[in-house]
PDB file of C-alpha atoms and ligand atoms in Angstrom:
ATOM      1  CA  UNK A   1       0.000   0.000   0.000  1.00  0.00           C
ATOM      2  CA  UNK A   2       1.255   3.484  -0.857  1.00  0.00           C
ATOM      3  CA  UNK A   3       0.978   5.062   2.596  1.00  0.00           C
ATOM      4  CA  UNK A   4       2.279   8.438   1.383  1.00  0.00           C
ATOM      5  CA  UNK A   5      -0.842   9.113  -0.705  1.00  0.00           C
ATOM      6  CA  UNK A   6      -3.653  11.259   0.635  1.00  0.00           C
ATOM      7  CA  UNK A   7      -6.841   9.673   1.918  1.00  0.00           C
ATOM      8  CA  UNK A   8     -10.341  10.878   1.015  1.00  0.00           C
ATOM      9  CA  UNK A   9     -13.607   9.642   2.498  1.00  0.00           C
ATOM     10  CA  UNK A  10     -16.553  10.104   0.131  1.00  0.00           C
ATOM     11  CA  UNK A  11     -20.072   9.426   1.382  1.00  0.00           C
ATOM     12  CA  UNK A  12     -22.580   8.227  -1.197  1.00  0.00           C
ATOM     13  CA  UNK A  13     -19.953   6.893  -3.604  1.00  0.00           C
ATOM     14  CA  UNK A  14     -22.126   4.182  -5.183  1.00  0.00           C
ATOM     15  CA  UNK A  15     -23.452   6.520  -7.881  1.00  0.00           C
ATOM     16  CA  UNK A  16     -23.515  10.009  -9.344  1.00  0.00           C
ATOM     17  CA  UNK A  17     -21.320  12.777  -7.978  1.00  0.00           C
ATOM     18  CA  UNK A  18     -19.732  10.627  -5.262  1.00  0.00           C
ATOM     19  CA  UNK A  19     -18.750   7.888  -7.697  1.00  0.00           C
ATOM     20  CA  UNK A  20     -17.256  10.375 -10.192  1.00  0.00           C
ATOM     21  CA  UNK A  21     -15.340  12.107  -7.399  1.00  0.00           C
ATOM     22  CA  UNK A  22     -13.901   8.788  -6.236  1.00  0.00           C
ATOM     23  CA  UNK A  23     -12.702   8.034  -9.771  1.00  0.00           C
ATOM     24  CA  UNK A  24     -11.052  11.448 -10.171  1.00  0.00           C
ATOM     25  CA  UNK A  25      -9.333  11.352  -6.784  1.00  0.00           C
ATOM     26  CA  UNK A  26      -8.068   7.813  -7.455  1.00  0.00           C
ATOM     27  CA  UNK A  27      -6.731   8.985 -10.833  1.00  0.00           C
ATOM     28  CA  UNK A  28      -4.836  11.663  -8.927  1.00  0.00           C
ATOM     29  CA  UNK A  29      -3.146   9.302  -6.505  1.00  0.00           C
ATOM     30  CA  UNK A  30      -5.545   9.382  -3.572  1.00  0.00           C
ATOM     31  CA  UNK A  31      -6.596   6.343  -1.573  1.00  0.00           C
ATOM     32  CA  UNK A  32     -10.343   6.482  -0.993  1.00  0.00           C
ATOM     33  CA  UNK A  33     -12.857   5.294   1.556  1.00  0.00           C
ATOM     34  CA  UNK A  34     -16.166   4.795  -0.246  1.00  0.00           C
ATOM     35  CA  UNK A  35     -19.486   4.587   1.550  1.00  0.00           C
ATOM     36  CA  UNK A  36     -23.101   3.833   0.701  1.00  0.00           C
ATOM     37  CA  UNK A  37     -25.839   1.324   1.513  1.00  0.00           C
ATOM     38  CA  UNK A  38     -25.593  -0.840  -1.634  1.00  0.00           C
ATOM     39  CA  UNK A  39     -22.907  -3.376  -0.755  1.00  0.00           C
ATOM     40  CA  UNK A  40     -22.880  -4.967  -4.237  1.00  0.00           C
ATOM     41  CA  UNK A  41     -21.956  -1.621  -5.818  1.00  0.00           C
ATOM     42  CA  UNK A  42     -19.313  -0.962  -3.175  1.00  0.00           C
ATOM     43  CA  UNK A  43     -17.803  -4.412  -3.813  1.00  0.00           C
ATOM     44  CA  UNK A  44     -17.739  -3.713  -7.569  1.00  0.00           C
ATOM     45  CA  UNK A  45     -15.837  -0.483  -6.928  1.00  0.00           C
ATOM     46  CA  UNK A  46     -13.331  -2.195  -4.635  1.00  0.00           C
ATOM     47  CA  UNK A  47     -12.673  -4.863  -7.269  1.00  0.00           C
ATOM     48  CA  UNK A  48     -12.311  -2.300 -10.055  1.00  0.00           C
ATOM     49  CA  UNK A  49      -9.350  -0.447  -8.520  1.00  0.00           C
ATOM     50  CA  UNK A  50      -5.835  -1.576  -7.483  1.00  0.00           C
ATOM     51  CA  UNK A  51      -5.602  -3.457  -4.219  1.00  0.00           C
ATOM     52  CA  UNK A  52      -5.053  -1.183  -1.241  1.00  0.00           C
ATOM     53  CA  UNK A  53      -6.380   1.929  -2.968  1.00  0.00           C
ATOM     54  CA  UNK A  54     -10.035   1.547  -1.916  1.00  0.00           C
ATOM     55  CA  UNK A  55     -11.600   0.792   1.460  1.00  0.00           C
ATOM     56  CA  UNK A  56     -15.377   0.340   1.524  1.00  0.00           C
ATOM     57  CA  UNK A  57     -17.819   0.962   4.363  1.00  0.00           C
ATOM     58  CA  UNK A  58     -21.455  -0.039   4.023  1.00  0.00           C
ATOM     59  CA  UNK A  59     -23.783   1.826   6.351  1.00  0.00           C
ATOM     60  CA  UNK A  60     -26.834   4.066   6.467  1.00  0.00           C
ATOM     61  CA  UNK A  61     -25.808   7.603   7.455  1.00  0.00           C
ATOM     62  CA  UNK A  62     -29.243   8.154   9.032  1.00  0.00           C
ATOM     63  CA  UNK A  63     -28.282   5.734  11.798  1.00  0.00           C
ATOM     64  CA  UNK A  64     -25.851   7.389  14.232  1.00  0.00           C
ATOM     65  CA  UNK A  65     -24.747   4.121  15.826  1.00  0.00           C
ATOM     66  CA  UNK A  66     -24.135   2.380  12.486  1.00  0.00           C
ATOM     67  CA  UNK A  67     -22.211   5.428  11.327  1.00  0.00           C
ATOM     68  CA  UNK A  68     -20.082   5.547  14.450  1.00  0.00           C
ATOM     69  CA  UNK A  69     -19.190   1.856  14.404  1.00  0.00           C
ATOM     70  CA  UNK A  70     -18.483   1.849  10.649  1.00  0.00           C
ATOM     71  CA  UNK A  71     -16.081   4.789  10.959  1.00  0.00           C
ATOM     72  CA  UNK A  72     -14.451   3.447  14.111  1.00  0.00           C
ATOM     73  CA  UNK A  73     -13.906   0.093  12.353  1.00  0.00           C
ATOM     74  CA  UNK A  74     -11.424   1.751   9.967  1.00  0.00           C
ATOM     75  CA  UNK A  75      -7.875   0.470  10.366  1.00  0.00           C
ATOM     76  CA  UNK A  76      -5.719   3.092  12.099  1.00  0.00           C
ATOM     77  CA  UNK A  77      -3.852   4.063   8.908  1.00  0.00           C
ATOM     78  CA  UNK A  78      -7.165   4.761   7.116  1.00  0.00           C
ATOM     79  CA  UNK A  79      -8.293   7.139   9.864  1.00  0.00           C
ATOM     80  CA  UNK A  80      -5.744   9.739   8.721  1.00  0.00           C
ATOM     81  CA  UNK A  81      -8.321  11.338   6.465  1.00  0.00           C
ATOM     82  CA  UNK A  82      -7.153  14.370   4.488  1.00  0.00           C
ATOM     83  CA  UNK A  83     -10.424  15.040   2.647  1.00  0.00           C
ATOM     84  CA  UNK A  84     -14.030  14.310   3.615  1.00  0.00           C
ATOM     85  CA  UNK A  85     -16.618  14.792   0.876  1.00  0.00           C
ATOM     86  CA  UNK A  86     -20.058  14.910   2.507  1.00  0.00           C
ATOM     87  CA  UNK A  87     -22.000  13.962  -0.591  1.00  0.00           C
ATOM     88  CA  UNK A  88     -24.640  11.364   0.381  1.00  0.00           C
ATOM     89  CA  UNK A  89     -28.055  12.923   0.117  1.00  0.00           C
ATOM     90  CA  UNK A  90     -31.346  12.934  -1.692  1.00  0.00           C
ATOM     91  CA  UNK A  91     -34.565  14.660  -2.610  1.00  0.00           C
ATOM     92  CA  UNK A  92     -37.699  12.558  -2.251  1.00  0.00           C
ATOM     93  CA  UNK A  93     -40.934  13.892  -3.728  1.00  0.00           C
ATOM     94  CA  UNK A  94     -41.856  17.182  -5.348  1.00  0.00           C
ATOM     95  CA  UNK A  95     -45.046  18.752  -4.000  1.00  0.00           C
ATOM     96  CA  UNK A  96     -46.491  21.731  -2.203  1.00  0.00           C
ATOM     97  CA  UNK A  97     -45.593  21.497   1.490  1.00  0.00           C
ATOM     98  CA  UNK A  98     -49.232  21.014   2.510  1.00  0.00           C
ATOM     99  CA  UNK A  99     -49.348  17.881   0.329  1.00  0.00           C
ATOM    100  CA  UNK A 100     -45.950  16.633   1.536  1.00  0.00           C
ATOM    101  CA  UNK A 101     -45.410  13.152   2.929  1.00  0.00           C
ATOM    102  CA  UNK A 102     -43.929  12.919   6.402  1.00  0.00           C
ATOM    103  CA  UNK A 103     -41.854   9.869   5.404  1.00  0.00           C
ATOM    104  CA  UNK A 104     -40.251  11.957   2.634  1.00  0.00           C
ATOM    105  CA  UNK A 105     -39.530  14.835   5.014  1.00  0.00           C
ATOM    106  CA  UNK A 106     -38.025  12.579   7.683  1.00  0.00           C
ATOM    107  CA  UNK A 107     -35.824  10.794   5.153  1.00  0.00           C
ATOM    108  CA  UNK A 108     -34.470  14.034   3.651  1.00  0.00           C
ATOM    109  CA  UNK A 109     -33.886  15.668   7.033  1.00  0.00           C
ATOM    110  CA  UNK A 110     -32.307  12.529   8.516  1.00  0.00           C
ATOM    111  CA  UNK A 111     -30.006  11.988   5.521  1.00  0.00           C
ATOM    112  CA  UNK A 112     -29.080  15.458   4.315  1.00  0.00           C
ATOM    113  CA  UNK A 113     -28.709  17.159   7.694  1.00  0.00           C
ATOM    114  CA  UNK A 114     -28.383  14.609  10.486  1.00  0.00           C
ATOM    115  CA  UNK A 115     -26.387  12.056   8.459  1.00  0.00           C
ATOM    116  CA  UNK A 116     -23.933  14.729   7.354  1.00  0.00           C
ATOM    117  CA  UNK A 117     -23.503  15.745  10.999  1.00  0.00           C
ATOM    118  CA  UNK A 118     -23.016  12.163  12.247  1.00  0.00           C
ATOM    119  CA  UNK A 119     -20.171  11.577   9.781  1.00  0.00           C
ATOM    120  CA  UNK A 120     -18.614  15.039  10.195  1.00  0.00           C
ATOM    121  CA  UNK A 121     -18.580  14.921  13.985  1.00  0.00           C
ATOM    122  CA  UNK A 122     -16.309  11.876  14.012  1.00  0.00           C
ATOM    123  CA  UNK A 123     -14.036  12.760  11.106  1.00  0.00           C
ATOM    124  CA  UNK A 124     -13.682  16.376  12.307  1.00  0.00           C
ATOM    125  CA  UNK A 125     -12.294  15.124  15.639  1.00  0.00           C
ATOM    126  CA  UNK A 126      -9.601  13.151  13.781  1.00  0.00           C
ATOM    127  CA  UNK A 127      -8.777  16.151  11.601  1.00  0.00           C
ATOM    128  CA  UNK A 128      -8.708  18.440  14.626  1.00  0.00           C
ATOM    129  CA  UNK A 129      -6.202  16.160  16.393  1.00  0.00           C
ATOM    130  CA  UNK A 130      -4.066  15.990  13.243  1.00  0.00           C
ATOM    131  CA  UNK A 131      -4.394  19.761  12.645  1.00  0.00           C
ATOM    132  CA  UNK A 132      -4.958  18.877   8.994  1.00  0.00           C
ATOM    133  CA  UNK A 133      -7.950  18.282   6.764  1.00  0.00           C
ATOM    134  CA  UNK A 134     -10.507  19.535   4.303  1.00  0.00           C
ATOM    135  CA  UNK A 135     -14.256  18.973   4.441  1.00  0.00           C
ATOM    136  CA  UNK A 136     -16.276  19.522   1.268  1.00  0.00           C
ATOM    137  CA  UNK A 137     -20.019  19.668   1.827  1.00  0.00           C
ATOM    138  CA  UNK A 138     -22.224  19.058  -1.208  1.00  0.00           C
ATOM    139  CA  UNK A 139     -25.081  21.508  -0.865  1.00  0.00           C
ATOM    140  CA  UNK A 140     -27.184  22.544  -3.848  1.00  0.00           C
ATOM    141  CA  UNK A 141     -28.608  25.541  -5.651  1.00  0.00           C
ATOM    142  CA  UNK A 142     -31.579  24.481  -3.474  1.00  0.00           C
ATOM    143  CA  UNK A 143     -29.495  25.639  -0.517  1.00  0.00           C
ATOM    144  CA  UNK A 144     -29.127  29.113  -2.029  1.00  0.00           C
ATOM    145  CA  UNK A 145     -32.599  29.589  -3.502  1.00  0.00           C
ATOM    146  CA  UNK A 146     -36.067  28.201  -2.847  1.00  0.00           C
ATOM    147  CA  UNK A 147     -38.363  26.864  -5.557  1.00  0.00           C
ATOM    148  CA  UNK A 148     -42.016  25.882  -5.451  1.00  0.00           C
ATOM    149  CA  UNK A 149     -42.510  22.194  -4.553  1.00  0.00           C
ATOM    150  CA  UNK A 150     -38.915  21.932  -3.315  1.00  0.00           C
ATOM    151  CA  UNK A 151     -39.731  23.221   0.195  1.00  0.00           C
ATOM    152  CA  UNK A 152     -38.245  20.576   2.530  1.00  0.00           C
ATOM    153  CA  UNK A 153     -35.383  19.569   0.209  1.00  0.00           C
ATOM    154  CA  UNK A 154     -34.500  23.283  -0.057  1.00  0.00           C
ATOM    155  CA  UNK A 155     -34.672  23.599   3.734  1.00  0.00           C
ATOM    156  CA  UNK A 156     -32.247  20.700   4.208  1.00  0.00           C
ATOM    157  CA  UNK A 157     -29.782  22.194   1.729  1.00  0.00           C
ATOM    158  CA  UNK A 158     -30.067  25.638   3.362  1.00  0.00           C
ATOM    159  CA  UNK A 159     -29.142  23.805   6.568  1.00  0.00           C
ATOM    160  CA  UNK A 160     -26.100  22.297   4.821  1.00  0.00           C
ATOM    161  CA  UNK A 161     -25.093  25.830   3.760  1.00  0.00           C
ATOM    162  CA  UNK A 162     -25.428  27.074   7.362  1.00  0.00           C
ATOM    163  CA  UNK A 163     -23.492  24.107   8.744  1.00  0.00           C
ATOM    164  CA  UNK A 164     -20.743  24.690   6.175  1.00  0.00           C
ATOM    165  CA  UNK A 165     -20.354  28.279   7.424  1.00  0.00           C
ATOM    166  CA  UNK A 166     -20.402  27.169  11.075  1.00  0.00           C
ATOM    167  CA  UNK A 167     -17.849  24.419  10.454  1.00  0.00           C
ATOM    168  CA  UNK A 168     -15.545  26.912   8.712  1.00  0.00           C
ATOM    169  CA  UNK A 169     -15.562  29.190  11.769  1.00  0.00           C
ATOM    170  CA  UNK A 170     -15.110  26.343  14.221  1.00  0.00           C
ATOM    171  CA  UNK A 171     -12.448  24.353  12.327  1.00  0.00           C
ATOM    172  CA  UNK A 172     -10.193  27.222  11.158  1.00  0.00           C
ATOM    173  CA  UNK A 173      -8.240  27.220  14.462  1.00  0.00           C
ATOM    174  CA  UNK A 174      -7.256  23.615  13.693  1.00  0.00           C
ATOM    175  CA  UNK A 175      -6.051  24.231  10.123  1.00  0.00           C
ATOM    176  CA  UNK A 176      -9.050  22.413   8.646  1.00  0.00           C
ATOM    177  CA  UNK A 177     -10.484  23.839   5.425  1.00  0.00           C
ATOM    178  CA  UNK A 178     -14.231  23.851   4.773  1.00  0.00           C
ATOM    179  CA  UNK A 179     -15.798  24.223   1.326  1.00  0.00           C
ATOM    180  CA  UNK A 180     -19.398  24.266   0.122  1.00  0.00           C
ATOM    181  CA  UNK A 181     -20.101  23.033  -3.424  1.00  0.00           C
ATOM    182  CA  UNK A 182     -23.591  23.847  -4.696  1.00  0.00           C
ATOM    183  CA  UNK A 183     -24.651  22.354  -8.030  1.00  0.00           C
ATOM    184  CA  UNK A 184     -27.685  22.997 -10.191  1.00  0.00           C
ATOM    185  CA  UNK A 185     -29.167  20.199 -12.309  1.00  0.00           C
ATOM    186  CA  UNK A 186     -26.807  17.208 -12.623  1.00  0.00           C
ATOM    187  CA  UNK A 187     -28.051  14.032 -14.314  1.00  0.00           C
ATOM    188  CA  UNK A 188     -27.406  11.179 -11.850  1.00  0.00           C
ATOM    189  CA  UNK A 189     -29.769   8.845  -9.990  1.00  0.00           C
ATOM    190  CA  UNK A 190     -31.017  11.981  -8.170  1.00  0.00           C
ATOM    191  CA  UNK A 191     -34.288  12.408 -10.094  1.00  0.00           C
ATOM    192  CA  UNK A 192     -34.928   8.649 -10.212  1.00  0.00           C
ATOM    193  CA  UNK A 193     -34.815   8.700  -6.406  1.00  0.00           C
ATOM    194  CA  UNK A 194     -36.872  11.903  -6.232  1.00  0.00           C
ATOM    195  CA  UNK A 195     -39.598  10.332  -8.421  1.00  0.00           C
ATOM    196  CA  UNK A 196     -39.644   6.961  -6.642  1.00  0.00           C
ATOM    197  CA  UNK A 197     -37.948   4.978  -9.434  1.00  0.00           C
ATOM    198  CA  UNK A 198     -39.943   6.502 -12.322  1.00  0.00           C
ATOM    199  CA  UNK A 199     -37.097   6.610 -14.875  1.00  0.00           C
ATOM    200  CA  UNK A 200     -39.180   8.211 -17.657  1.00  0.00           C
ATOM    201  CA  UNK A 201     -40.194  11.116 -15.436  1.00  0.00           C
ATOM    202  CA  UNK A 202     -36.601  11.408 -14.228  1.00  0.00           C
ATOM    203  CA  UNK A 203     -35.294  11.511 -17.816  1.00  0.00           C
ATOM    204  CA  UNK A 204     -37.703  14.308 -18.726  1.00  0.00           C
ATOM    205  CA  UNK A 205     -36.039  16.609 -16.160  1.00  0.00           C
ATOM    206  CA  UNK A 206     -32.915  16.704 -18.332  1.00  0.00           C
ATOM    207  CA  UNK A 207     -34.535  16.949 -21.762  1.00  0.00           C
ATOM    208  CA  UNK A 208     -33.926  19.864 -24.113  1.00  0.00           C
ATOM    209  CA  UNK A 209     -30.873  21.362 -22.425  1.00  0.00           C
ATOM    210  CA  UNK A 210     -27.348  20.432 -21.507  1.00  0.00           C
ATOM    211  CA  UNK A 211     -27.392  19.447 -17.858  1.00  0.00           C
ATOM    212  CA  UNK A 212     -24.283  19.167 -15.702  1.00  0.00           C
ATOM    213  CA  UNK A 213     -22.516  15.808 -15.466  1.00  0.00           C
ATOM    214  CA  UNK A 214     -21.315  14.204 -12.249  1.00  0.00           C
ATOM    215  CA  UNK A 215     -17.787  14.613 -13.664  1.00  0.00           C
ATOM    216  CA  UNK A 216     -18.253  18.416 -13.791  1.00  0.00           C
ATOM    217  CA  UNK A 217     -18.860  18.468 -10.045  1.00  0.00           C
ATOM    218  CA  UNK A 218     -16.013  16.027  -9.359  1.00  0.00           C
ATOM    219  CA  UNK A 219     -13.753  18.382 -11.321  1.00  0.00           C
ATOM    220  CA  UNK A 220     -14.826  21.322  -9.108  1.00  0.00           C
ATOM    221  CA  UNK A 221     -14.291  19.288  -5.933  1.00  0.00           C
ATOM    222  CA  UNK A 222     -10.818  18.300  -7.111  1.00  0.00           C
ATOM    223  CA  UNK A 223     -10.043  21.945  -7.890  1.00  0.00           C
ATOM    224  CA  UNK A 224     -10.965  22.905  -4.298  1.00  0.00           C
ATOM    225  CA  UNK A 225      -8.953  20.159  -2.609  1.00  0.00           C
ATOM    226  CA  UNK A 226      -5.885  20.646  -4.789  1.00  0.00           C
ATOM    227  CA  UNK A 227      -5.284  24.327  -3.936  1.00  0.00           C
ATOM    228  CA  UNK A 228      -2.208  25.275  -1.881  1.00  0.00           C
ATOM    229  CA  UNK A 229      -2.762  24.594   1.853  1.00  0.00           C
ATOM    230  CA  UNK A 230      -3.208  28.293   2.722  1.00  0.00           C
ATOM    231  CA  UNK A 231      -6.024  28.703   0.146  1.00  0.00           C
ATOM    232  CA  UNK A 232      -9.595  27.818   1.063  1.00  0.00           C
ATOM    233  CA  UNK A 233     -12.336  27.948  -1.560  1.00  0.00           C
ATOM    234  CA  UNK A 234     -15.283  28.850   0.660  1.00  0.00           C
ATOM    235  CA  UNK A 235     -18.167  28.392  -1.716  1.00  0.00           C
ATOM    236  CA  UNK A 236     -18.854  27.348  -5.296  1.00  0.00           C
ATOM    237  CA  UNK A 237     -22.232  27.541  -7.073  1.00  0.00           C
ATOM    238  CA  UNK A 238     -22.126  25.584 -10.334  1.00  0.00           C
ATOM    239  CA  UNK A 239     -25.022  25.724 -12.789  1.00  0.00           C
ATOM    240  CA  UNK A 240     -25.794  24.477 -16.286  1.00  0.00           C
ATOM    241  CA  UNK A 241     -25.519  27.465 -18.623  1.00  0.00           C
ATOM    242  CA  UNK A 242     -29.193  26.941 -19.528  1.00  0.00           C
ATOM    243  CA  UNK A 243     -30.269  27.150 -15.847  1.00  0.00           C
ATOM    244  CA  UNK A 244     -29.617  30.715 -14.679  1.00  0.00           C
ATOM    245  CA  UNK A 245     -31.594  30.241 -11.441  1.00  0.00           C
ATOM    246  CA  UNK A 246     -33.029  27.139  -9.767  1.00  0.00           C
ATOM    247  CA  UNK A 247     -36.522  27.479 -11.224  1.00  0.00           C
ATOM    248  CA  UNK A 248     -35.704  28.472 -14.830  1.00  0.00           C
ATOM    249  CA  UNK A 249     -34.319  26.084 -17.442  1.00  0.00           C
ATOM    250  CA  UNK A 250     -34.072  27.190 -21.077  1.00  0.00           C
ATOM    251  CA  UNK A 251     -35.041  24.123 -23.102  1.00  0.00           C
ATOM    252  CA  UNK A 252     -34.829  23.712 -26.860  1.00  0.00           C
ATOM    253  CA  UNK A 253     -37.763  22.078 -28.547  1.00  0.00           C
ATOM    254  CA  UNK A 254     -36.603  18.494 -29.145  1.00  0.00           C
ATOM    255  CA  UNK A 255     -39.653  17.326 -31.232  1.00  0.00           C
TER     256      UNK A 255
HETATM  257  P1  NDP B 301     -27.340   9.925  -6.551  1.00  0.00           P
HETATM  258  O1  NDP B 301     -28.711   9.469  -6.173  1.00  0.00           O
HETATM  259  O2  NDP B 301     -26.777   9.441  -7.843  1.00  0.00           O
HETATM  260  O3  NDP B 301     -26.311   9.564  -5.384  1.00  0.00           O
HETATM  261  C1  NDP B 301     -26.651   9.686  -4.027  1.00  0.00           C
HETATM  262  C2  NDP B 301     -25.669   8.886  -3.179  1.00  0.00           C
HETATM  263  O4  NDP B 301     -26.034   9.049  -1.800  1.00  0.00           O
HETATM  264  C3  NDP B 301     -25.718   7.399  -3.479  1.00  0.00           C
HETATM  265  O5  NDP B 301     -24.396   6.901  -3.533  1.00  0.00           O
HETATM  266  C4  NDP B 301     -26.455   6.801  -2.279  1.00  0.00           C
HETATM  267  O6  NDP B 301     -25.925   5.519  -1.985  1.00  0.00           O
HETATM  268  C5  NDP B 301     -26.079   7.788  -1.166  1.00  0.00           C
HETATM  269  N1  NDP B 301     -27.055   7.789  -0.086  1.00  0.00           N
HETATM  270  C6  NDP B 301     -28.341   8.244  -0.135  1.00  0.00           C
HETATM  271  N2  NDP B 301     -28.950   8.029   1.049  1.00  0.00           N
HETATM  272  C7  NDP B 301     -28.019   7.432   1.858  1.00  0.00           C
HETATM  273  C8  NDP B 301     -28.055   6.963   3.194  1.00  0.00           C
HETATM  274  N3  NDP B 301     -29.157   7.051   3.960  1.00  0.00           N
HETATM  275  N4  NDP B 301     -26.926   6.411   3.714  1.00  0.00           N
HETATM  276  C9  NDP B 301     -25.819   6.299   2.956  1.00  0.00           C
HETATM  277  N5  NDP B 301     -25.714   6.747   1.700  1.00  0.00           N
HETATM  278  C10 NDP B 301     -26.819   7.287   1.149  1.00  0.00           C
HETATM  279  O7  NDP B 301     -27.412  11.515  -6.528  1.00  0.00           O
HETATM  280  P2  NDP B 301     -26.305  12.652  -6.757  1.00  0.00           P
HETATM  281  O8  NDP B 301     -24.979  12.089  -7.055  1.00  0.00           O
HETATM  282  O9  NDP B 301     -26.886  13.625  -7.688  1.00  0.00           O
HETATM  283  O10 NDP B 301     -26.331  13.329  -5.314  1.00  0.00           O
HETATM  284  C11 NDP B 301     -25.199  13.530  -4.508  1.00  0.00           C
HETATM  285  C12 NDP B 301     -25.393  14.797  -3.695  1.00  0.00           C
HETATM  286  O11 NDP B 301     -25.488  15.901  -4.575  1.00  0.00           O
HETATM  287  C13 NDP B 301     -26.677  14.826  -2.863  1.00  0.00           C
HETATM  288  O12 NDP B 301     -26.374  15.395  -1.605  1.00  0.00           O
HETATM  289  C14 NDP B 301     -27.605  15.736  -3.657  1.00  0.00           C
HETATM  290  O13 NDP B 301     -28.557  16.373  -2.848  1.00  0.00           O
HETATM  291  C15 NDP B 301     -26.589  16.704  -4.216  1.00  0.00           C
HETATM  292  N6  NDP B 301     -27.027  17.453  -5.390  1.00  0.00           N
HETATM  293  C16 NDP B 301     -27.429  16.805  -6.524  1.00  0.00           C
HETATM  294  C17 NDP B 301     -27.826  17.544  -7.624  1.00  0.00           C
HETATM  295  C18 NDP B 301     -28.370  16.906  -8.868  1.00  0.00           C
HETATM  296  O14 NDP B 301     -29.017  17.617  -9.663  1.00  0.00           O
HETATM  297  N7  NDP B 301     -28.118  15.631  -9.111  1.00  0.00           N
HETATM  298  C19 NDP B 301     -27.747  19.011  -7.615  1.00  0.00           C
HETATM  299  C20 NDP B 301     -27.340  19.571  -6.365  1.00  0.00           C
HETATM  300  C21 NDP B 301     -26.962  18.815  -5.316  1.00  0.00           C
HETATM  301  P3  NDP B 301     -26.803   4.212  -1.615  1.00  0.00           P
HETATM  302  O15 NDP B 301     -28.081   4.299  -2.344  1.00  0.00           O
HETATM  303  O16 NDP B 301     -25.904   3.081  -2.033  1.00  0.00           O
HETATM  304  O17 NDP B 301     -26.932   4.309  -0.129  1.00  0.00           O
HETATM  305  C1  8X3 B 302     -30.608  19.345  -6.931  1.00  0.00           C
HETATM  306  C2  8X3 B 302     -30.861  20.465  -7.880  1.00  0.00           C
HETATM  307  O1  8X3 B 302     -32.551  22.103  -8.809  1.00  0.00           O
HETATM  308  O2  8X3 B 302     -33.389  19.927  -8.124  1.00  0.00           O
HETATM  309  O3  8X3 B 302     -30.154  19.766  -5.694  1.00  0.00           O
HETATM  310  O4  8X3 B 302     -32.749  21.528  -6.488  1.00  0.00           O
HETATM  311  S1  8X3 B 302     -32.457  21.014  -7.799  1.00  0.00           S
END
């Protein structure tokens, strides 16, 4: 194992932005800890890359005890985490708040806010002790703006934005950098999850314009973590050119 390489922990690495970020960091010499709930996808990723470069952890970030024991199970040399990418998250449902489903709300709040905190609390302590580290929180344009029917998802991403600012204030004394990355529409499994597995409806979200790719966001994350140690990129908002604000997308007629 190349113990001189940096270590990144990426939550939600089984698909989309997390998976693309893992690939890019591996290409750039990092060793990576990849997390998610789908063990078969995590195993595939471990087998795909050179031995010793990937460590997988299968757990649900909504469960604080599972999260704690998964992270504490890391071998000592894997606990020296240089970069944490808090990426795992989801939107579930799209409706006016008065029609919202409580199960959707609980899942989004528990994953996007509480799950991010459960992971960060533990990794931040390791970074604090090492006086080294960089935490990248994946927010959203939904954490900068609010759009109709997005209510609770937007609220969770506004919370991520607030936590990013709080973490930056509280971790600066320990030489730990904190960055918020806030994408607009990226075609991943995001809309499939939002629309309960309806792939046709999910596909229609990205029709008629050039959406962002997971690789575009991975590229931005890599830019942030590869700056000189005294440089912190506080905040990046990254949008498709055709989406000037959250609720407007300029589509070309594709008929
Ligand atoms: P995907 O659905 O493709 O990926 C989400 C990842 O999160 C999966 O790897 C999933 O893994 C993981 N995840 C979800 N819930 C849990 C959980 N309870 N415990 C552990 N892991 C979990 O979507 P994206 O890549 O698009 O989303 C990544 C992040 O980017 C999210 O925070 C999302 O809100 C944000 N974002 C996405 C945008 C988009 O348009 N796509 C735009 C702005 C922000 P598994 O299912 O294996 O557990
Ligand atoms: C995902 C992007 O526009 O659906 O966070 O909120 S959006």
